[in-house]
């Protein structure tokens, strides 16, 4: 019996060697073919198509996703093919370097592994789907111009022509010098000016990194900024942009809208996420000095309470003395949901009180800005773009710039 003790081990060793021999063909160098989307909108999903040849049975893969992309770590292959769904959560250019493969041997006694280099990059850009859909173009054209171009005679600030003054016309339109020469009252007809300056000012401080509805506030802000830039392009205005955090970062003077939109889209795709506190005094003073002409300035920012917002309010008030200002901020649906549901314990009561205090202080700051003549766009993430474009169109229609 003792002489036969080695028999099971011999059999097992033989089976293992046979398994290795049969499985060696599976370990041949593998070729990877993949298709990656050129661009993905932040907050949306896309997929990567993989194909591996040769493909052993039971093949799986492991992916290490970069910070800006999320998806399943384990990839299951069927007939050597796999479709990996992922979600873009941060703007930027994100690299996928390696795919780690593993598969069992023919008799499942061993597990093999291999590393394949992917060396691909996924470019995550701000969501410009509202622009691509044509909805903004249709809204702006129908609101400002109708089916044919409406020159808004008599309502603007740009000289159009002279005409005889008749009863019912505004006395302020009388051109007294020409009337004296002609010895008859002559009035100036005006039309809406179309080449206003629109400046998009994005606060990129640490408060704008807070996530709302699955995305940082700065990403919601860039989407809204791109949408209103396109609306301004259709409206015939010149668009510039300005970014700041602890100090002013980038200022680009107003340019024709469609050209400015392309540059703005490229710039916002590379706008980094920073952890610095915003210096509104330094930034807004710099912006005021760089824009001598009266402009529409749209400020995308955030604040915590009345105390921390004091300097911001003061400097926006100074800006509003020369320019027309739209103040854009995002409401947090989760904070509002806290005050709509009854607390179940003491922790819930504390959360309710804190949420209510935050909403009250937020309202006080916005009311203070309104009294300064600032237009407020305070909306949830899904509504901010629509409300901002509506505010822009109303300003254009009333020729307030």
GROMACS .gro file of C-alpha atoms in nm:
model
  401
    1UNK     CA    1   0.000   0.000   0.000
    2UNK     CA    2   0.284   0.233   0.086
    3UNK     CA    3   0.433   0.174  -0.257
    4UNK     CA    4   0.105   0.287  -0.419
    5UNK     CA    5   0.084   0.617  -0.225
    6UNK     CA    6   0.267   0.802  -0.500
    7UNK     CA    7   0.010   0.696  -0.763
    8UNK     CA    8  -0.254   0.972  -0.705
    9UNK     CA    9   0.017   1.235  -0.713
   10UNK     CA   10   0.156   1.096  -1.031
   11UNK     CA   11  -0.189   1.097  -1.190
   12UNK     CA   12  -0.253   1.452  -1.073
   13UNK     CA   13   0.082   1.566  -1.206
   14UNK     CA   14   0.010   1.401  -1.539
   15UNK     CA   15  -0.331   1.567  -1.562
   16UNK     CA   16  -0.177   1.903  -1.474
   17UNK     CA   17   0.089   1.865  -1.740
   18UNK     CA   18  -0.175   1.766  -1.994
   19UNK     CA   19  -0.385   2.068  -1.893
   20UNK     CA   20  -0.088   2.295  -1.943
   21UNK     CA   21  -0.004   2.137  -2.276
   22UNK     CA   22  -0.360   2.170  -2.406
   23UNK     CA   23  -0.385   2.528  -2.278
   24UNK     CA   24  -0.059   2.658  -2.420
   25UNK     CA   25  -0.229   2.755  -2.744
   26UNK     CA   26  -0.457   2.985  -2.548
   27UNK     CA   27  -0.158   3.177  -2.420
   28UNK     CA   28  -0.041   3.294  -2.762
   29UNK     CA   29   0.009   3.669  -2.802
   30UNK     CA   30  -0.330   3.837  -2.826
   31UNK     CA   31  -0.434   4.119  -3.057
   32UNK     CA   32  -0.664   4.387  -2.920
   33UNK     CA   33  -0.899   4.585  -3.142
   34UNK     CA   34  -1.103   4.861  -2.978
   35UNK     CA   35  -1.332   5.148  -3.067
   36UNK     CA   36  -1.347   5.450  -2.838
   37UNK     CA   37  -1.575   5.755  -2.889
   38UNK     CA   38  -1.383   6.067  -2.984
   39UNK     CA   39  -1.577   6.283  -2.738
   40UNK     CA   40  -1.825   6.221  -2.459
   41UNK     CA   41  -2.048   6.483  -2.298
   42UNK     CA   42  -1.996   6.517  -1.925
   43UNK     CA   43  -2.275   6.346  -1.733
   44UNK     CA   44  -2.365   6.110  -2.017
   45UNK     CA   45  -2.290   5.744  -2.089
   46UNK     CA   46  -2.097   5.589  -2.377
   47UNK     CA   47  -1.935   5.256  -2.457
   48UNK     CA   48  -1.602   5.107  -2.562
   49UNK     CA   49  -1.609   4.810  -2.802
   50UNK     CA   50  -1.335   4.550  -2.750
   51UNK     CA   51  -1.235   4.255  -2.965
   52UNK     CA   52  -0.957   4.008  -2.873
   53UNK     CA   53  -0.805   3.737  -3.089
   54UNK     CA   54  -0.743   3.456  -3.011
   55UNK     CA   55  -1.009   3.435  -2.740
   56UNK     CA   56  -0.997   3.150  -2.487
   57UNK     CA   57  -1.313   3.033  -2.316
   58UNK     CA   58  -1.402   3.209  -1.992
   59UNK     CA   59  -1.204   3.521  -2.081
   60UNK     CA   60  -1.254   3.818  -1.848
   61UNK     CA   61  -1.078   4.151  -1.812
   62UNK     CA   62  -1.003   4.411  -1.549
   63UNK     CA   63  -1.003   4.786  -1.612
   64UNK     CA   64  -0.867   5.060  -1.391
   65UNK     CA   65  -1.087   5.363  -1.464
   66UNK     CA   66  -0.935   5.712  -1.431
   67UNK     CA   67  -1.097   5.975  -1.209
   68UNK     CA   68  -1.315   6.126  -1.482
   69UNK     CA   69  -1.477   5.798  -1.592
   70UNK     CA   70  -1.678   5.536  -1.402
   71UNK     CA   71  -1.782   5.189  -1.511
   72UNK     CA   72  -1.768   4.821  -1.426
   73UNK     CA   73  -1.420   4.704  -1.332
   74UNK     CA   74  -1.474   4.346  -1.451
   75UNK     CA   75  -1.532   4.290  -1.823
   76UNK     CA   76  -1.693   3.968  -1.948
   77UNK     CA   77  -1.610   3.859  -2.303
   78UNK     CA   78  -1.838   3.658  -2.529
   79UNK     CA   79  -1.672   3.509  -2.836
   80UNK     CA   80  -1.382   3.746  -2.776
   81UNK     CA   81  -1.599   4.058  -2.784
   82UNK     CA   82  -1.719   4.293  -2.513
   83UNK     CA   83  -1.903   4.625  -2.489
   84UNK     CA   84  -1.804   4.828  -2.183
   85UNK     CA   85  -2.050   5.094  -2.071
   86UNK     CA   86  -1.908   5.390  -1.881
   87UNK     CA   87  -2.019   5.730  -1.756
   88UNK     CA   88  -1.826   6.056  -1.794
   89UNK     CA   89  -1.823   6.238  -1.460
   90UNK     CA   90  -1.544   6.495  -1.505
   91UNK     CA   91  -1.432   6.715  -1.790
   92UNK     CA   92  -1.084   6.652  -1.925
   93UNK     CA   93  -0.879   6.404  -2.125
   94UNK     CA   94  -0.871   6.069  -1.949
   95UNK     CA   95  -0.633   5.787  -2.045
   96UNK     CA   96  -0.697   5.414  -2.034
   97UNK     CA   97  -0.353   5.253  -2.032
   98UNK     CA   98  -0.389   4.880  -1.971
   99UNK     CA   99  -0.640   4.596  -1.986
  100UNK     CA  100  -0.564   4.301  -1.758
  101UNK     CA  101  -0.687   3.968  -1.893
  102UNK     CA  102  -0.740   3.636  -1.719
  103UNK     CA  103  -0.881   3.303  -1.826
  104UNK     CA  104  -0.891   2.944  -1.692
  105UNK     CA  105  -0.702   2.652  -1.841
  106UNK     CA  106  -0.889   2.380  -2.034
  107UNK     CA  107  -0.943   2.171  -1.719
  108UNK     CA  108  -0.971   2.476  -1.490
  109UNK     CA  109  -0.669   2.365  -1.289
  110UNK     CA  110  -0.480   2.687  -1.363
  111UNK     CA  111  -0.558   3.050  -1.432
  112UNK     CA  112  -0.360   3.250  -1.685
  113UNK     CA  113  -0.314   3.625  -1.702
  114UNK     CA  114  -0.187   3.884  -1.949
  115UNK     CA  115  -0.157   4.260  -1.980
  116UNK     CA  116  -0.258   4.438  -2.299
  117UNK     CA  117  -0.170   4.800  -2.358
  118UNK     CA  118  -0.470   5.013  -2.461
  119UNK     CA  119  -0.308   5.357  -2.476
  120UNK     CA  120  -0.632   5.538  -2.561
  121UNK     CA  121  -0.776   5.866  -2.435
  122UNK     CA  122  -1.136   5.967  -2.384
  123UNK     CA  123  -1.206   6.339  -2.417
  124UNK     CA  124  -1.489   6.451  -2.189
  125UNK     CA  125  -1.635   6.787  -2.294
  126UNK     CA  126  -1.917   7.009  -2.164
  127UNK     CA  127  -2.263   6.903  -2.268
  128UNK     CA  128  -2.363   7.101  -2.578
  129UNK     CA  129  -2.655   6.879  -2.670
  130UNK     CA  130  -2.904   7.171  -2.631
  131UNK     CA  131  -2.703   7.357  -2.897
  132UNK     CA  132  -2.681   7.059  -3.131
  133UNK     CA  133  -3.055   6.991  -3.104
  134UNK     CA  134  -3.136   7.328  -3.262
  135UNK     CA  135  -3.383   7.416  -2.988
  136UNK     CA  136  -3.189   7.723  -2.877
  137UNK     CA  137  -3.156   7.849  -3.235
  138UNK     CA  138  -3.529   7.811  -3.293
  139UNK     CA  139  -3.616   7.984  -2.964
  140UNK     CA  140  -3.385   8.281  -3.023
  141UNK     CA  141  -3.485   8.331  -3.386
  142UNK     CA  142  -3.858   8.312  -3.313
  143UNK     CA  143  -3.834   8.537  -3.006
  144UNK     CA  144  -3.608   8.810  -3.141
  145UNK     CA  145  -3.681   8.806  -3.512
  146UNK     CA  146  -3.990   8.601  -3.584
  147UNK     CA  147  -4.010   8.438  -3.924
  148UNK     CA  148  -3.838   8.739  -4.085
  149UNK     CA  149  -3.582   8.965  -3.924
  150UNK     CA  150  -3.751   9.223  -3.700
  151UNK     CA  151  -3.543   9.537  -3.683
  152UNK     CA  152  -3.737   9.661  -3.376
  153UNK     CA  153  -3.784  10.010  -3.521
  154UNK     CA  154  -3.836  10.273  -3.253
  155UNK     CA  155  -3.733  10.058  -2.955
  156UNK     CA  156  -3.355  10.035  -2.966
  157UNK     CA  157  -3.047  10.248  -2.924
  158UNK     CA  158  -2.897  10.232  -3.273
  159UNK     CA  159  -2.985  10.516  -3.515
  160UNK     CA  160  -3.197  10.410  -3.813
  161UNK     CA  161  -3.345  10.714  -3.986
  162UNK     CA  162  -3.521  11.051  -3.944
  163UNK     CA  163  -3.891  11.107  -3.989
  164UNK     CA  164  -4.145  11.383  -3.931
  165UNK     CA  165  -4.261  11.407  -3.573
  166UNK     CA  166  -4.632  11.326  -3.536
  167UNK     CA  167  -4.869  11.335  -3.244
  168UNK     CA  168  -4.827  11.032  -3.016
  169UNK     CA  169  -4.451  10.995  -3.064
  170UNK     CA  170  -4.214  11.024  -2.768
  171UNK     CA  171  -4.088  11.380  -2.726
  172UNK     CA  172  -3.747  11.242  -2.632
  173UNK     CA  173  -3.697  11.123  -2.991
  174UNK     CA  174  -3.703  11.480  -3.133
  175UNK     CA  175  -3.376  11.587  -3.298
  176UNK     CA  176  -3.376  11.955  -3.202
  177UNK     CA  177  -3.079  12.061  -3.419
  178UNK     CA  178  -3.224  11.917  -3.739
  179UNK     CA  179  -3.568  12.043  -3.646
  180UNK     CA  180  -3.425  12.396  -3.615
  181UNK     CA  181  -3.265  12.372  -3.961
  182UNK     CA  182  -3.584  12.244  -4.121
  183UNK     CA  183  -3.812  12.465  -3.909
  184UNK     CA  184  -4.024  12.155  -3.847
  185UNK     CA  185  -4.012  11.889  -3.583
  186UNK     CA  186  -3.805  11.587  -3.685
  187UNK     CA  187  -3.776  11.266  -3.480
  188UNK     CA  188  -3.507  11.000  -3.476
  189UNK     CA  189  -3.610  10.643  -3.541
  190UNK     CA  190  -3.399  10.388  -3.354
  191UNK     CA  191  -3.363  10.014  -3.382
  192UNK     CA  192  -3.235   9.753  -3.146
  193UNK     CA  193  -2.858   9.727  -3.139
  194UNK     CA  194  -2.732   9.373  -3.209
  195UNK     CA  195  -2.363   9.390  -3.132
  196UNK     CA  196  -2.375   9.411  -2.752
  197UNK     CA  197  -2.094   9.270  -2.543
  198UNK     CA  198  -2.174   8.959  -2.338
  199UNK     CA  199  -1.914   8.844  -2.082
  200UNK     CA  200  -1.938   8.498  -1.924
  201UNK     CA  201  -1.763   8.506  -1.584
  202UNK     CA  202  -1.711   8.163  -1.428
  203UNK     CA  203  -1.607   8.124  -1.065
  204UNK     CA  204  -1.387   7.813  -1.052
  205UNK     CA  205  -1.321   7.813  -0.677
  206UNK     CA  206  -1.362   7.520  -0.440
  207UNK     CA  207  -1.735   7.581  -0.379
  208UNK     CA  208  -1.801   7.511  -0.747
  209UNK     CA  209  -1.656   7.160  -0.705
  210UNK     CA  210  -1.950   7.055  -0.487
  211UNK     CA  211  -2.162   6.795  -0.663
  212UNK     CA  212  -2.530   6.852  -0.739
  213UNK     CA  213  -2.737   6.601  -0.935
  214UNK     CA  214  -2.429   6.386  -0.994
  215UNK     CA  215  -2.203   6.659  -1.136
  216UNK     CA  216  -1.988   6.939  -0.991
  217UNK     CA  217  -2.150   7.281  -1.003
  218UNK     CA  218  -1.880   7.407  -1.240
  219UNK     CA  219  -1.990   7.150  -1.499
  220UNK     CA  220  -2.353   7.263  -1.479
  221UNK     CA  221  -2.224   7.621  -1.510
  222UNK     CA  222  -2.015   7.550  -1.820
  223UNK     CA  223  -2.310   7.380  -1.990
  224UNK     CA  224  -2.532   7.682  -1.923
  225UNK     CA  225  -2.253   7.920  -2.032
  226UNK     CA  226  -2.209   7.741  -2.364
  227UNK     CA  227  -2.583   7.746  -2.427
  228UNK     CA  228  -2.618   8.120  -2.365
  229UNK     CA  229  -2.303   8.180  -2.574
  230UNK     CA  230  -2.475   8.010  -2.865
  231UNK     CA  231  -2.793   8.211  -2.803
  232UNK     CA  232  -2.585   8.530  -2.807
  233UNK     CA  233  -2.425   8.421  -3.133
  234UNK     CA  234  -2.767   8.381  -3.290
  235UNK     CA  235  -2.873   8.714  -3.135
  236UNK     CA  236  -2.585   8.894  -3.310
  237UNK     CA  237  -2.388   8.977  -2.994
  238UNK     CA  238  -2.017   8.953  -2.917
  239UNK     CA  239  -1.918   8.700  -2.652
  240UNK     CA  240  -1.619   8.706  -2.416
  241UNK     CA  241  -1.533   8.495  -2.116
  242UNK     CA  242  -1.350   8.525  -1.788
  243UNK     CA  243  -1.250   8.267  -1.527
  244UNK     CA  244  -1.124   8.324  -1.176
  245UNK     CA  245  -1.066   8.161  -0.837
  246UNK     CA  246  -0.809   8.296  -0.590
  247UNK     CA  247  -0.710   8.540  -0.866
  248UNK     CA  248  -0.815   8.621  -1.222
  249UNK     CA  249  -0.713   8.344  -1.461
  250UNK     CA  250  -0.826   8.394  -1.820
  251UNK     CA  251  -0.992   8.688  -1.991
  252UNK     CA  252  -1.087   8.682  -2.359
  253UNK     CA  253  -1.240   9.000  -2.497
  254UNK     CA  254  -1.578   8.980  -2.674
  255UNK     CA  255  -1.569   8.831  -3.022
  256UNK     CA  256  -1.833   8.747  -3.285
  257UNK     CA  257  -2.060   8.484  -3.133
  258UNK     CA  258  -2.001   8.170  -3.337
  259UNK     CA  259  -1.625   8.215  -3.331
  260UNK     CA  260  -1.639   8.282  -2.958
  261UNK     CA  261  -1.854   7.973  -2.903
  262UNK     CA  262  -1.594   7.745  -3.063
  263UNK     CA  263  -1.316   7.893  -2.851
  264UNK     CA  264  -1.527   7.883  -2.536
  265UNK     CA  265  -1.614   7.518  -2.592
  266UNK     CA  266  -1.247   7.428  -2.631
  267UNK     CA  267  -1.151   7.630  -2.324
  268UNK     CA  268  -1.418   7.487  -2.094
  269UNK     CA  269  -1.320   7.131  -2.193
  270UNK     CA  270  -0.978   7.191  -2.034
  271UNK     CA  271  -1.098   7.404  -1.739
  272UNK     CA  272  -0.940   7.232  -1.439
  273UNK     CA  273  -1.096   7.153  -1.102
  274UNK     CA  274  -0.923   7.352  -0.828
  275UNK     CA  275  -0.944   7.364  -0.449
  276UNK     CA  276  -0.867   7.732  -0.398
  277UNK     CA  277  -1.100   7.981  -0.229
  278UNK     CA  278  -1.249   8.246  -0.456
  279UNK     CA  279  -1.136   8.607  -0.424
  280UNK     CA  280  -1.434   8.800  -0.562
  281UNK     CA  281  -1.283   9.141  -0.482
  282UNK     CA  282  -0.969   9.087  -0.688
  283UNK     CA  283  -1.147   8.907  -0.973
  284UNK     CA  284  -1.446   9.136  -1.021
  285UNK     CA  285  -1.233   9.450  -0.988
  286UNK     CA  286  -1.012   9.314  -1.266
  287UNK     CA  287  -1.318   9.232  -1.478
  288UNK     CA  288  -1.463   9.580  -1.429
  289UNK     CA  289  -1.133   9.737  -1.539
  290UNK     CA  290  -1.116   9.520  -1.853
  291UNK     CA  291  -1.470   9.602  -1.974
  292UNK     CA  292  -1.500   9.979  -2.019
  293UNK     CA  293  -1.801   9.946  -2.248
  294UNK     CA  294  -2.137   9.874  -2.088
  295UNK     CA  295  -2.189   9.500  -2.121
  296UNK     CA  296  -2.409   9.214  -2.013
  297UNK     CA  297  -2.201   9.025  -1.756
  298UNK     CA  298  -2.323   8.682  -1.652
  299UNK     CA  299  -2.160   8.566  -1.327
  300UNK     CA  300  -2.169   8.194  -1.243
  301UNK     CA  301  -2.080   8.146  -0.877
  302UNK     CA  302  -2.190   8.011  -0.540
  303UNK     CA  303  -2.187   8.111  -0.171
  304UNK     CA  304  -2.252   7.955   0.169
  305UNK     CA  305  -2.412   8.221   0.391
  306UNK     CA  306  -2.463   8.595   0.427
  307UNK     CA  307  -2.130   8.644   0.605
  308UNK     CA  308  -1.914   8.475   0.342
  309UNK     CA  309  -2.119   8.642   0.066
  310UNK     CA  310  -2.071   8.999   0.194
  311UNK     CA  311  -1.764   9.084  -0.018
  312UNK     CA  312  -1.914   8.910  -0.321
  313UNK     CA  313  -2.234   9.116  -0.294
  314UNK     CA  314  -2.037   9.439  -0.251
  315UNK     CA  315  -1.826   9.381  -0.561
  316UNK     CA  316  -2.117   9.266  -0.777
  317UNK     CA  317  -2.295   9.585  -0.669
  318UNK     CA  318  -2.000   9.790  -0.797
  319UNK     CA  319  -2.008   9.593  -1.122
  320UNK     CA  320  -2.382   9.657  -1.161
  321UNK     CA  321  -2.334  10.037  -1.149
  322UNK     CA  322  -2.175  10.028  -1.495
  323UNK     CA  323  -2.295   9.700  -1.646
  324UNK     CA  324  -2.606   9.486  -1.661
  325UNK     CA  325  -2.541   9.181  -1.444
  326UNK     CA  326  -2.707   8.838  -1.436
  327UNK     CA  327  -2.621   8.638  -1.124
  328UNK     CA  328  -2.645   8.262  -1.181
  329UNK     CA  329  -2.645   8.017  -0.893
  330UNK     CA  330  -2.763   7.659  -0.851
  331UNK     CA  331  -3.018   7.536  -0.600
  332UNK     CA  332  -2.951   7.204  -0.431
  333UNK     CA  333  -3.254   6.971  -0.468
  334UNK     CA  334  -3.137   6.760  -0.173
  335UNK     CA  335  -3.134   7.059   0.063
  336UNK     CA  336  -3.484   7.159  -0.046
  337UNK     CA  337  -3.604   6.800  -0.004
  338UNK     CA  338  -3.494   6.807   0.363
  339UNK     CA  339  -3.744   7.078   0.453
  340UNK     CA  340  -4.026   6.903   0.268
  341UNK     CA  341  -4.003   6.580   0.471
  342UNK     CA  342  -4.073   6.548   0.841
  343UNK     CA  343  -3.778   6.448   1.063
  344UNK     CA  344  -3.783   6.103   1.222
  345UNK     CA  345  -3.527   6.162   1.499
  346UNK     CA  346  -3.311   6.430   1.659
  347UNK     CA  347  -3.054   6.409   1.380
  348UNK     CA  348  -3.334   6.472   1.133
  349UNK     CA  349  -3.447   6.778   1.332
  350UNK     CA  350  -3.091   6.916   1.329
  351UNK     CA  351  -3.066   6.861   0.952
  352UNK     CA  352  -3.403   7.031   0.900
  353UNK     CA  353  -3.300   7.337   1.101
  354UNK     CA  354  -2.965   7.365   0.918
  355UNK     CA  355  -3.129   7.328   0.575
  356UNK     CA  356  -3.394   7.588   0.656
  357UNK     CA  357  -3.128   7.832   0.782
  358UNK     CA  358  -2.922   7.785   0.464
  359UNK     CA  359  -3.226   7.852   0.242
  360UNK     CA  360  -3.323   8.164   0.441
  361UNK     CA  361  -2.970   8.308   0.421
  362UNK     CA  362  -2.955   8.227   0.051
  363UNK     CA  363  -3.280   8.416  -0.005
  364UNK     CA  364  -3.150   8.719   0.187
  365UNK     CA  365  -2.839   8.741  -0.034
  366UNK     CA  366  -3.042   8.711  -0.355
  367UNK     CA  367  -3.290   8.977  -0.238
  368UNK     CA  368  -2.999   9.210  -0.163
  369UNK     CA  369  -2.862   9.161  -0.514
  370UNK     CA  370  -3.206   9.218  -0.666
  371UNK     CA  371  -3.231   9.555  -0.492
  372UNK     CA  372  -2.902   9.649  -0.661
  373UNK     CA  373  -3.059   9.589  -1.002
  374UNK     CA  374  -2.900   9.249  -1.060
  375UNK     CA  375  -3.104   8.990  -1.252
  376UNK     CA  376  -3.116   8.662  -1.059
  377UNK     CA  377  -3.120   8.314  -1.209
  378UNK     CA  378  -3.153   8.076  -0.914
  379UNK     CA  379  -3.256   7.736  -1.046
  380UNK     CA  380  -3.212   7.363  -1.011
  381UNK     CA  381  -2.950   7.207  -1.243
  382UNK     CA  382  -3.204   7.084  -1.496
  383UNK     CA  383  -3.367   7.427  -1.530
  384UNK     CA  384  -3.075   7.670  -1.514
  385UNK     CA  385  -3.005   7.675  -1.890
  386UNK     CA  386  -3.368   7.743  -1.985
  387UNK     CA  387  -3.408   8.019  -1.726
  388UNK     CA  388  -3.079   8.183  -1.822
  389UNK     CA  389  -3.164   8.194  -2.192
  390UNK     CA  390  -3.509   8.328  -2.105
  391UNK     CA  391  -3.348   8.608  -1.900
  392UNK     CA  392  -3.110   8.688  -2.187
  393UNK     CA  393  -3.394   8.705  -2.441
  394UNK     CA  394  -3.598   8.932  -2.216
  395UNK     CA  395  -3.303   9.168  -2.181
  396UNK     CA  396  -3.255   9.167  -2.558
  397UNK     CA  397  -3.624   9.225  -2.628
  398UNK     CA  398  -3.637   9.520  -2.387
  399UNK     CA  399  -3.300   9.654  -2.508
  400UNK     CA  400  -3.173   9.700  -2.154
  401UNK     CA  401  -2.801   9.675  -2.229
   0.00000   0.00000   0.00000
